[in-house]
PDB file of C-alpha atoms and ligand atoms in Angstrom:
ATOM      1  CA  MET K   1       0.000   0.000   0.000  1.00 83.00           C
ATOM      2  CA  ARG K   2       1.290   3.420  -0.965  1.00 97.00           C
ATOM      3  CA  LYS K   3       0.605   6.067   1.671  1.00 97.00           C
ATOM      4  CA  LYS K   4      -1.231   8.929   0.029  1.00 98.00           C
ATOM      5  CA  LEU K   5       0.299  12.386  -0.028  1.00 98.00           C
ATOM      6  CA  ILE K   6      -1.921  15.449  -0.022  1.00 98.00           C
ATOM      7  CA  ALA K   7       0.045  18.563  -0.955  1.00 98.00           C
ATOM      8  CA  GLY K   8      -1.077  22.183  -1.124  1.00 98.00           C
ATOM      9  CA  ASN K   9       0.476  24.564  -3.634  1.00 98.00           C
ATOM     10  CA  TRP K  10      -0.193  28.120  -2.567  1.00 98.00           C
ATOM     11  CA  LYS K  11       1.349  29.639  -5.702  1.00 98.00           C
ATOM     12  CA  MET K  12       1.780  33.437  -5.280  1.00 98.00           C
ATOM     13  CA  TYR K  13      -0.673  33.837  -2.426  1.00 98.00           C
ATOM     14  CA  LYS K  14      -0.334  34.719   1.295  1.00 98.00           C
ATOM     15  CA  SER K  15       2.141  36.783   3.324  1.00 98.00           C
ATOM     16  CA  PRO K  16       4.037  35.478   6.390  1.00 98.00           C
ATOM     17  CA  ASP K  17       1.280  36.875   8.631  1.00 98.00           C
ATOM     18  CA  GLU K  18      -1.410  35.171   6.598  1.00 98.00           C
ATOM     19  CA  THR K  19       0.673  31.977   6.729  1.00 98.00           C
ATOM     20  CA  ARG K  20       0.657  32.006  10.542  1.00 98.00           C
ATOM     21  CA  THR K  21      -3.092  32.626  10.563  1.00 98.00           C
ATOM     22  CA  PHE K  22      -3.638  29.715   8.162  1.00 98.00           C
ATOM     23  CA  PHE K  23      -1.760  27.239  10.341  1.00 98.00           C
ATOM     24  CA  HIS K  24      -3.422  28.524  13.503  1.00 98.00           C
ATOM     25  CA  ASP K  25      -6.749  27.518  11.947  1.00 98.00           C
ATOM     26  CA  PHE K  26      -5.615  24.492   9.914  1.00 98.00           C
ATOM     27  CA  LEU K  27      -3.523  22.471  12.369  1.00 98.00           C
ATOM     28  CA  PRO K  28      -6.335  21.706  14.860  1.00 98.00           C
ATOM     29  CA  LEU K  29      -8.467  20.455  11.945  1.00 98.00           C
ATOM     30  CA  VAL K  30      -5.915  17.777  10.979  1.00 98.00           C
ATOM     31  CA  ALA K  31      -4.381  17.040  14.393  1.00 97.00           C
ATOM     32  CA  GLY K  32      -3.702  13.319  14.773  1.00 96.00           C
ATOM     33  CA  HIS K  33      -4.385  12.593  11.092  1.00 98.00           C
ATOM     34  CA  ILE K  34      -1.850   9.930  10.115  1.00 96.00           C
ATOM     35  CA  ARG K  35      -3.579   8.099   7.265  1.00 97.00           C
ATOM     36  CA  ASP K  36      -2.107  10.525   4.712  1.00 98.00           C
ATOM     37  CA  GLU K  37       1.042  12.606   4.468  1.00 98.00           C
ATOM     38  CA  ILE K  38       0.302  16.340   4.483  1.00 98.00           C
ATOM     39  CA  VAL K  39       2.547  18.914   2.806  1.00 98.00           C
ATOM     40  CA  ILE K  40       2.082  22.635   2.201  1.00 98.00           C
ATOM     41  CA  CYS K  41       4.163  24.549  -0.353  1.00 99.00           C
ATOM     42  CA  PRO K  42       3.968  28.288   0.330  1.00 98.00           C
ATOM     43  CA  PRO K  43       5.937  31.062  -1.437  1.00 98.00           C
ATOM     44  CA  TYR K  44       9.634  31.282  -0.469  1.00 98.00           C
ATOM     45  CA  ILE K  45       9.075  34.278   1.780  1.00 98.00           C
ATOM     46  CA  ASP K  46       6.610  32.326   3.932  1.00 98.00           C
ATOM     47  CA  LEU K  47       8.747  29.212   4.406  1.00 98.00           C
ATOM     48  CA  CYS K  48      10.252  30.225   7.762  1.00 98.00           C
ATOM     49  CA  ALA K  49       6.873  31.112   9.229  1.00 98.00           C
ATOM     50  CA  ALA K  50       5.390  27.878   7.886  1.00 98.00           C
ATOM     51  CA  VAL K  51       8.190  25.683   9.253  1.00 98.00           C
ATOM     52  CA  GLN K  52       7.966  27.387  12.641  1.00 98.00           C
ATOM     53  CA  ALA K  53       4.200  26.995  12.794  1.00 98.00           C
ATOM     54  CA  THR K  54       4.304  23.284  11.897  1.00 98.00           C
ATOM     55  CA  LYS K  55       7.276  22.160  13.996  1.00 98.00           C
ATOM     56  CA  GLY K  56       6.435  18.867  15.741  1.00 97.00           C
ATOM     57  CA  THR K  57       3.168  18.449  13.819  1.00 98.00           C
ATOM     58  CA  ASN K  58       2.021  16.047  11.093  1.00 98.00           C
ATOM     59  CA  VAL K  59       2.421  18.736   8.396  1.00 98.00           C
ATOM     60  CA  ALA K  60       5.599  19.070   6.319  1.00 98.00           C
ATOM     61  CA  ILE K  61       6.667  22.112   4.325  1.00 98.00           C
ATOM     62  CA  GLY K  62       7.869  22.285   0.737  1.00 98.00           C
ATOM     63  CA  ALA K  63       8.965  24.971  -1.717  1.00 98.00           C
ATOM     64  CA  GLN K  64       7.433  25.592  -5.134  1.00 98.00           C
ATOM     65  CA  ASN K  65      10.683  25.824  -7.057  1.00 98.00           C
ATOM     66  CA  LEU K  66      14.471  25.712  -6.716  1.00 98.00           C
ATOM     67  CA  HIS K  67      17.638  26.433  -8.671  1.00 98.00           C
ATOM     68  CA  TRP K  68      19.831  23.497  -9.616  1.00 98.00           C
ATOM     69  CA  GLU K  69      23.226  25.027  -8.815  1.00 98.00           C
ATOM     70  CA  LYS K  70      24.703  24.695  -5.336  1.00 97.00           C
ATOM     71  CA  GLU K  71      25.241  28.472  -5.085  1.00 97.00           C
ATOM     72  CA  GLY K  72      26.360  31.324  -7.297  1.00 98.00           C
ATOM     73  CA  ALA K  73      25.593  34.629  -8.977  1.00 98.00           C
ATOM     74  CA  TYR K  74      21.941  33.905  -9.839  1.00 98.00           C
ATOM     75  CA  THR K  75      19.962  36.930  -8.751  1.00 98.00           C
ATOM     76  CA  GLY K  76      16.569  36.079  -7.344  1.00 97.00           C
ATOM     77  CA  GLU K  77      17.159  32.337  -7.163  1.00 98.00           C
ATOM     78  CA  ILE K  78      17.143  29.855  -4.258  1.00 98.00           C
ATOM     79  CA  CYS K  79      19.333  26.725  -4.081  1.00 98.00           C
ATOM     80  CA  PRO K  80      18.550  23.332  -2.506  1.00 98.00           C
ATOM     81  CA  ARG K  81      20.743  23.867   0.566  1.00 98.00           C
ATOM     82  CA  MET K  82      18.853  27.064   1.446  1.00 98.00           C
ATOM     83  CA  LEU K  83      15.586  25.148   1.366  1.00 98.00           C
ATOM     84  CA  LEU K  84      16.985  22.432   3.625  1.00 98.00           C
ATOM     85  CA  ASP K  85      18.381  25.060   5.935  1.00 98.00           C
ATOM     86  CA  VAL K  86      14.987  26.662   6.588  1.00 98.00           C
ATOM     87  CA  GLY K  87      13.451  23.239   7.195  1.00 98.00           C
ATOM     88  CA  CYS K  88      11.845  22.329   3.874  1.00 98.00           C
ATOM     89  CA  THR K  89      11.541  18.642   3.106  1.00 98.00           C
ATOM     90  CA  HIS K  90       9.714  18.811  -0.243  1.00 98.00           C
ATOM     91  CA  VAL K  91       9.881  20.853  -3.429  1.00 98.00           C
ATOM     92  CA  ILE K  92       7.631  21.100  -6.481  1.00 98.00           C
ATOM     93  CA  VAL K  93       9.570  20.708  -9.734  1.00 98.00           C
ATOM     94  CA  GLY K  94       8.380  21.550 -13.239  1.00 98.00           C
ATOM     95  CA  HIS K  95       4.935  22.885 -12.418  1.00 98.00           C
ATOM     96  CA  SER K  96       3.101  23.742 -15.648  1.00 98.00           C
ATOM     97  CA  GLU K  97       2.991  27.423 -14.681  1.00 98.00           C
ATOM     98  CA  ARG K  98       6.806  27.401 -14.528  1.00 98.00           C
ATOM     99  CA  ARG K  99       6.959  25.632 -17.875  1.00 98.00           C
ATOM    100  CA  GLN K 100       4.374  27.983 -19.454  1.00 97.00           C
ATOM    101  CA  TYR K 101       5.302  31.389 -18.042  1.00 97.00           C
ATOM    102  CA  PHE K 102       8.962  31.072 -17.073  1.00 98.00           C
ATOM    103  CA  GLY K 103      10.372  29.095 -19.958  1.00 97.00           C
ATOM    104  CA  GLU K 104      11.204  25.930 -18.018  1.00 98.00           C
ATOM    105  CA  THR K 105      12.212  23.326 -20.553  1.00 98.00           C
ATOM    106  CA  ASP K 106      12.400  19.565 -20.061  1.00 98.00           C
ATOM    107  CA  ASP K 107      16.171  19.978 -19.605  1.00 98.00           C
ATOM    108  CA  ILE K 108      15.771  22.551 -16.847  1.00 98.00           C
ATOM    109  CA  VAL K 109      13.207  20.319 -15.142  1.00 98.00           C
ATOM    110  CA  ASN K 110      15.743  17.477 -15.301  1.00 98.00           C
ATOM    111  CA  PHE K 111      18.496  19.647 -13.731  1.00 98.00           C
ATOM    112  CA  LYS K 112      16.145  20.729 -10.956  1.00 98.00           C
ATOM    113  CA  LEU K 113      14.920  17.210 -10.289  1.00 98.00           C
ATOM    114  CA  LYS K 114      18.473  15.891 -10.012  1.00 98.00           C
ATOM    115  CA  ALA K 115      19.509  18.763  -7.725  1.00 98.00           C
ATOM    116  CA  ALA K 116      16.533  18.254  -5.434  1.00 98.00           C
ATOM    117  CA  LEU K 117      17.161  14.510  -5.128  1.00 98.00           C
ATOM    118  CA  GLU K 118      20.868  14.953  -4.606  1.00 98.00           C
ATOM    119  CA  ALA K 119      20.181  17.377  -1.756  1.00 98.00           C
ATOM    120  CA  GLY K 120      17.819  14.901  -0.094  1.00 98.00           C
ATOM    121  CA  LEU K 121      14.626  16.848  -0.784  1.00 98.00           C
ATOM    122  CA  THR K 122      11.480  15.012  -1.872  1.00 98.00           C
ATOM    123  CA  PRO K 123      10.634  16.401  -5.298  1.00 98.00           C
ATOM    124  CA  ILE K 124       7.075  16.508  -6.589  1.00 99.00           C
ATOM    125  CA  LEU K 125       7.650  16.367 -10.342  1.00 98.00           C
ATOM    126  CA  CYS K 126       4.720  17.787 -12.321  1.00 98.00           C
ATOM    127  CA  VAL K 127       3.809  16.488 -15.761  1.00 98.00           C
ATOM    128  CA  GLY K 128       0.685  17.020 -17.850  1.00 98.00           C
ATOM    129  CA  GLU K 129      -0.684  17.911 -21.249  1.00 97.00           C
ATOM    130  CA  VAL K 130      -2.315  21.172 -22.358  1.00 97.00           C
ATOM    131  CA  LEU K 131      -5.800  21.144 -23.883  1.00 96.00           C
ATOM    132  CA  GLU K 132      -4.610  21.348 -27.513  1.00 96.00           C
ATOM    133  CA  GLU K 133      -2.370  18.341 -26.940  1.00 97.00           C
ATOM    134  CA  ARG K 134      -5.216  16.313 -25.473  1.00 96.00           C
ATOM    135  CA  GLU K 135      -7.557  17.288 -28.297  1.00 95.00           C
ATOM    136  CA  ALA K 136      -4.937  16.356 -30.860  1.00 97.00           C
ATOM    137  CA  GLY K 137      -4.548  12.921 -29.263  1.00 97.00           C
ATOM    138  CA  LEU K 138      -1.015  13.719 -28.096  1.00 98.00           C
ATOM    139  CA  THR K 139      -1.465  13.145 -24.351  1.00 97.00           C
ATOM    140  CA  GLU K 140       0.486   9.886 -24.268  1.00 97.00           C
ATOM    141  CA  ASP K 141       3.358  11.310 -26.317  1.00 98.00           C
ATOM    142  CA  VAL K 142       3.594  14.380 -24.100  1.00 98.00           C
ATOM    143  CA  LEU K 143       3.566  12.418 -20.846  1.00 98.00           C
ATOM    144  CA  ARG K 144       6.127   9.947 -22.186  1.00 98.00           C
ATOM    145  CA  ARG K 145       8.431  12.737 -23.330  1.00 98.00           C
ATOM    146  CA  GLN K 146       8.127  14.711 -20.080  1.00 98.00           C
ATOM    147  CA  CYS K 147       8.889  11.618 -17.982  1.00 98.00           C
ATOM    148  CA  LEU K 148      11.713  10.386 -20.171  1.00 98.00           C
ATOM    149  CA  ARG K 149      13.429  13.787 -20.210  1.00 98.00           C
ATOM    150  CA  ALA K 150      12.876  14.419 -16.500  1.00 98.00           C
ATOM    151  CA  PHE K 151      14.274  10.993 -15.556  1.00 98.00           C
ATOM    152  CA  HIS K 152      17.335  11.364 -17.812  1.00 98.00           C
ATOM    153  CA  ALA K 153      20.618  10.292 -16.168  1.00 96.00           C
ATOM    154  CA  LEU K 154      18.962   9.516 -12.835  1.00 97.00           C
ATOM    155  CA  SER K 155      19.775   6.236 -11.135  1.00 96.00           C
ATOM    156  CA  THR K 156      17.140   4.139  -9.381  1.00 97.00           C
ATOM    157  CA  LYS K 157      18.954   4.681  -6.109  1.00 97.00           C
ATOM    158  CA  LYS K 158      19.092   8.460  -6.512  1.00 96.00           C
ATOM    159  CA  ALA K 159      15.447   8.643  -7.537  1.00 98.00           C
ATOM    160  CA  ALA K 160      14.248   6.887  -4.382  1.00 97.00           C
ATOM    161  CA  LYS K 161      12.324   9.874  -2.980  1.00 98.00           C
ATOM    162  CA  LEU K 162      10.661  10.826  -6.246  1.00 98.00           C
ATOM    163  CA  VAL K 163       6.972  11.715  -6.274  1.00 98.00           C
ATOM    164  CA  VAL K 164       5.171  12.522  -9.544  1.00 98.00           C
ATOM    165  CA  ALA K 165       2.057  14.662  -9.956  1.00 98.00           C
ATOM    166  CA  TYR K 166      -0.095  14.259 -13.042  1.00 98.00           C
ATOM    167  CA  GLU K 167      -1.604  17.665 -13.667  1.00 98.00           C
ATOM    168  CA  PRO K 168      -3.504  18.053 -16.930  1.00 97.00           C
ATOM    169  CA  VAL K 169      -3.033  21.765 -17.608  1.00 97.00           C
ATOM    170  CA  TRP K 170      -6.642  22.196 -18.766  1.00 96.00           C
ATOM    171  CA  ALA K 171      -7.822  21.104 -15.308  1.00 96.00           C
ATOM    172  CA  ILE K 172      -5.682  23.556 -13.325  1.00 96.00           C
ATOM    173  CA  GLY K 173      -7.642  26.444 -11.847  1.00 94.00           C
ATOM    174  CA  THR K 174     -10.553  25.846 -14.212  1.00 94.00           C
ATOM    175  CA  GLY K 175     -12.937  24.030 -11.892  1.00 93.00           C
ATOM    176  CA  LYS K 176     -12.947  21.239 -14.503  1.00 91.00           C
ATOM    177  CA  SER K 177     -11.139  18.318 -12.882  1.00 92.00           C
ATOM    178  CA  ALA K 178     -10.220  15.235 -14.873  1.00 92.00           C
ATOM    179  CA  THR K 179     -12.390  12.183 -14.239  1.00 94.00           C
ATOM    180  CA  PRO K 180     -10.965   9.486 -11.945  1.00 94.00           C
ATOM    181  CA  GLN K 181     -10.863   7.108 -14.907  1.00 93.00           C
ATOM    182  CA  LEU K 182      -9.019   9.432 -17.264  1.00 94.00           C
ATOM    183  CA  THR K 183      -6.586  10.220 -14.456  1.00 96.00           C
ATOM    184  CA  SER K 184      -5.979   6.552 -13.742  1.00 95.00           C
ATOM    185  CA  GLU K 185      -5.114   5.946 -17.398  1.00 96.00           C
ATOM    186  CA  ALA K 186      -2.504   8.689 -17.307  1.00 97.00           C
ATOM    187  CA  HIS K 187      -1.110   7.323 -14.052  1.00 98.00           C
ATOM    188  CA  VAL K 188      -0.709   3.848 -15.534  1.00 98.00           C
ATOM    189  CA  LEU K 189       1.250   5.365 -18.402  1.00 98.00           C
ATOM    190  CA  ILE K 190       3.490   7.376 -16.055  1.00 98.00           C
ATOM    191  CA  ARG K 191       4.069   4.318 -13.878  1.00 98.00           C
ATOM    192  CA  GLY K 192       5.073   2.434 -17.007  1.00 98.00           C
ATOM    193  CA  GLU K 193       7.654   5.100 -17.866  1.00 98.00           C
ATOM    194  CA  ALA K 194       8.990   4.915 -14.311  1.00 98.00           C
ATOM    195  CA  ALA K 195       9.255   1.129 -14.642  1.00 98.00           C
ATOM    196  CA  LYS K 196      11.280   1.518 -17.856  1.00 98.00           C
ATOM    197  CA  ALA K 197      13.611   4.044 -16.240  1.00 98.00           C
ATOM    198  CA  PHE K 198      13.935   2.633 -12.721  1.00 98.00           C
ATOM    199  CA  GLY K 199      12.532  -0.906 -12.699  1.00 98.00           C
ATOM    200  CA  GLN K 200       9.174  -2.420 -11.860  1.00 98.00           C
ATOM    201  CA  GLN K 201       9.772  -2.576  -8.117  1.00 97.00           C
ATOM    202  CA  PHE K 202      10.470   1.143  -8.002  1.00 98.00           C
ATOM    203  CA  ALA K 203       7.419   1.885 -10.148  1.00 98.00           C
ATOM    204  CA  ASP K 204       5.159  -0.181  -7.903  1.00 98.00           C
ATOM    205  CA  LYS K 205       6.176   1.984  -4.955  1.00 98.00           C
ATOM    206  CA  LEU K 206       6.139   5.325  -6.795  1.00 98.00           C
ATOM    207  CA  ARG K 207       3.473   7.734  -5.612  1.00 98.00           C
ATOM    208  CA  ILE K 208       1.645   9.492  -8.419  1.00 98.00           C
ATOM    209  CA  LEU K 209      -0.598  12.362  -7.328  1.00 98.00           C
ATOM    210  CA  TYR K 210      -3.373  13.991  -9.289  1.00 97.00           C
ATOM    211  CA  GLY K 211      -3.649  17.780  -9.547  1.00 98.00           C
ATOM    212  CA  GLY K 212      -6.188  20.055 -11.211  1.00 97.00           C
ATOM    213  CA  SER K 213      -9.283  21.515  -9.534  1.00 96.00           C
ATOM    214  CA  VAL K 214      -9.258  19.088  -6.602  1.00 97.00           C
ATOM    215  CA  LYS K 215     -11.989  20.225  -4.199  1.00 97.00           C
ATOM    216  CA  PRO K 216     -13.645  18.777  -1.092  1.00 98.00           C
ATOM    217  CA  GLU K 217     -16.512  17.684  -3.398  1.00 97.00           C
ATOM    218  CA  ASN K 218     -14.423  15.535  -5.772  1.00 96.00           C
ATOM    219  CA  ALA K 219     -11.558  14.425  -3.512  1.00 97.00           C
ATOM    220  CA  LYS K 220     -13.226  11.248  -2.303  1.00 97.00           C
ATOM    221  CA  ALA K 221     -13.957   9.878  -5.768  1.00 96.00           C
ATOM    222  CA  LEU K 222     -10.444  10.681  -6.987  1.00 96.00           C
ATOM    223  CA  MET K 223      -8.745   9.198  -3.925  1.00 96.00           C
ATOM    224  CA  ALA K 224     -10.812   6.018  -4.213  1.00 96.00           C
ATOM    225  CA  GLU K 225      -8.880   5.106  -7.372  1.00 95.00           C
ATOM    226  CA  GLU K 226      -6.129   2.616  -6.705  1.00 95.00           C
ATOM    227  CA  GLU K 227      -3.823   4.379  -9.151  1.00 96.00           C
ATOM    228  CA  ILE K 228      -4.170   7.805  -7.497  1.00 97.00           C
ATOM    229  CA  ASP K 229      -1.761   8.180  -4.595  1.00 98.00           C
ATOM    230  CA  GLY K 230      -2.723  11.637  -3.442  1.00 98.00           C
ATOM    231  CA  ALA K 231      -3.408  15.148  -4.649  1.00 98.00           C
ATOM    232  CA  LEU K 232      -1.633  18.383  -5.485  1.00 98.00           C
ATOM    233  CA  VAL K 233      -4.105  21.099  -4.603  1.00 98.00           C
ATOM    234  CA  GLY K 234      -3.905  24.740  -5.669  1.00 98.00           C
ATOM    235  CA  GLY K 235      -6.869  27.045  -5.009  1.00 98.00           C
ATOM    236  CA  ALA K 236      -8.588  24.846  -2.431  1.00 98.00           C
ATOM    237  CA  SER K 237      -5.419  24.644  -0.297  1.00 98.00           C
ATOM    238  CA  LEU K 238      -5.593  28.348   0.548  1.00 98.00           C
ATOM    239  CA  ASN K 239      -8.555  27.884   2.850  1.00 98.00           C
ATOM    240  CA  PRO K 240      -7.925  25.875   6.052  1.00 98.00           C
ATOM    241  CA  LYS K 241     -11.383  24.308   6.088  1.00 98.00           C
ATOM    242  CA  SER K 242     -11.442  23.234   2.469  1.00 98.00           C
ATOM    243  CA  PHE K 243      -7.886  21.877   2.548  1.00 98.00           C
ATOM    244  CA  ALA K 244      -8.637  19.964   5.757  1.00 98.00           C
ATOM    245  CA  ALA K 245     -11.749  18.522   4.118  1.00 98.00           C
ATOM    246  CA  ILE K 246      -9.635  17.320   1.186  1.00 98.00           C
ATOM    247  CA  VAL K 247      -7.037  15.788   3.522  1.00 98.00           C
ATOM    248  CA  LYS K 248      -9.816  13.897   5.269  1.00 98.00           C
ATOM    249  CA  TYR K 249     -11.630  12.998   1.988  1.00 96.00           C
TER     250      TYR K 249
HETATM  251  P1  PGA T 301      -5.831  24.003  -8.738  1.00 54.44           P
HETATM  252  O1  PGA T 301      -4.230  23.989  -8.979  1.00 54.44           O
HETATM  253  O2  PGA T 301      -6.116  23.023  -7.646  1.00 54.44           O
HETATM  254  O3  PGA T 301      -6.143  25.416  -8.344  1.00 54.44           O
HETATM  255  O4  PGA T 301      -6.468  23.605 -10.028  1.00 54.44           O
HETATM  256  C1  PGA T 301      -3.501  22.798  -8.954  1.00 54.44           C
HETATM  257  C2  PGA T 301      -2.028  23.083  -9.200  1.00 54.44           C
HETATM  258  O5  PGA T 301      -1.707  23.963  -9.998  1.00 54.44           O
HETATM  259  O6  PGA T 301      -1.145  22.423  -8.603  1.00 54.44           O
END
C-alpha cells in the first residue's frame, strides 16, 4: 500500500502573517491525522513562518521551485541547501505554470529534479498535457516525453524519494477536474515510464498524485482510485477548512 500524499500549492498567495493565521486555523483540523502525508508549499518568503508553525506536527513544508546550482551569482534564485536550511523537506519541480510562463524546458526540469534529489529533498515532479495536446490525441506522447526527459541520467537509487504529480493543464484552476478514470489511465502510463527508467519494483512503490481543480466535493472519488496516490491542490489549499476537508476525503 502506498501512503497517500496530499500537498497544497499556494502559488503566489499569502504573506508570512497570513501563513501564521492559516496554520493557527488548519492544524487543529488535521491534528492526529496519520492516514495521509500532508505537505504545504507556500511562497519562499513564507517558508520560515510555515516551518515554525508546523514544527512537531504532522504537516511538512515544501517549496514551489528551486535552482539546480549549489550556489552562485543567480539573482533572485534559491538553491537546494537554502531550502533544507529553513526546514523544507519537499519541493515542487516543473509545475506547468513554470513551464508555461517562465520558460522551463524539459532539460531545466531534469536539472532541478536531479539537484533536489541529490540534496535529499522530496521532489514533486509535475507532468501534464495542455488542452490542444489532449484534443490532438497527443497526451500519451507528451507524458512519455516529459517523464523520459525528466528521468534522464537519474539512477534508481538516486530517484528513491521521487513523487510525480499528473496535472492536466486544462484542469488547473478551471474548476474542470479530470475524471478518476481518465486520471488513472494517465497514471498507468506514467508508472510504465517509471518502470522503464527505474525498474518495476520502483514503479510499484512510486506515488503518483493527481492535480487540477481538486476540491472537497471531488476528492473522495479521486482518492478512491487505486492508481491515485494523493493530490496536489492549488486554489482549495488556501482555505484551512477546504484543505482539511480534502485531507480527510
Ligand atoms: P488548482 O491547482 O487546484 O487550483 O487547479 C492545482 C495546481 O496547480 O497544482
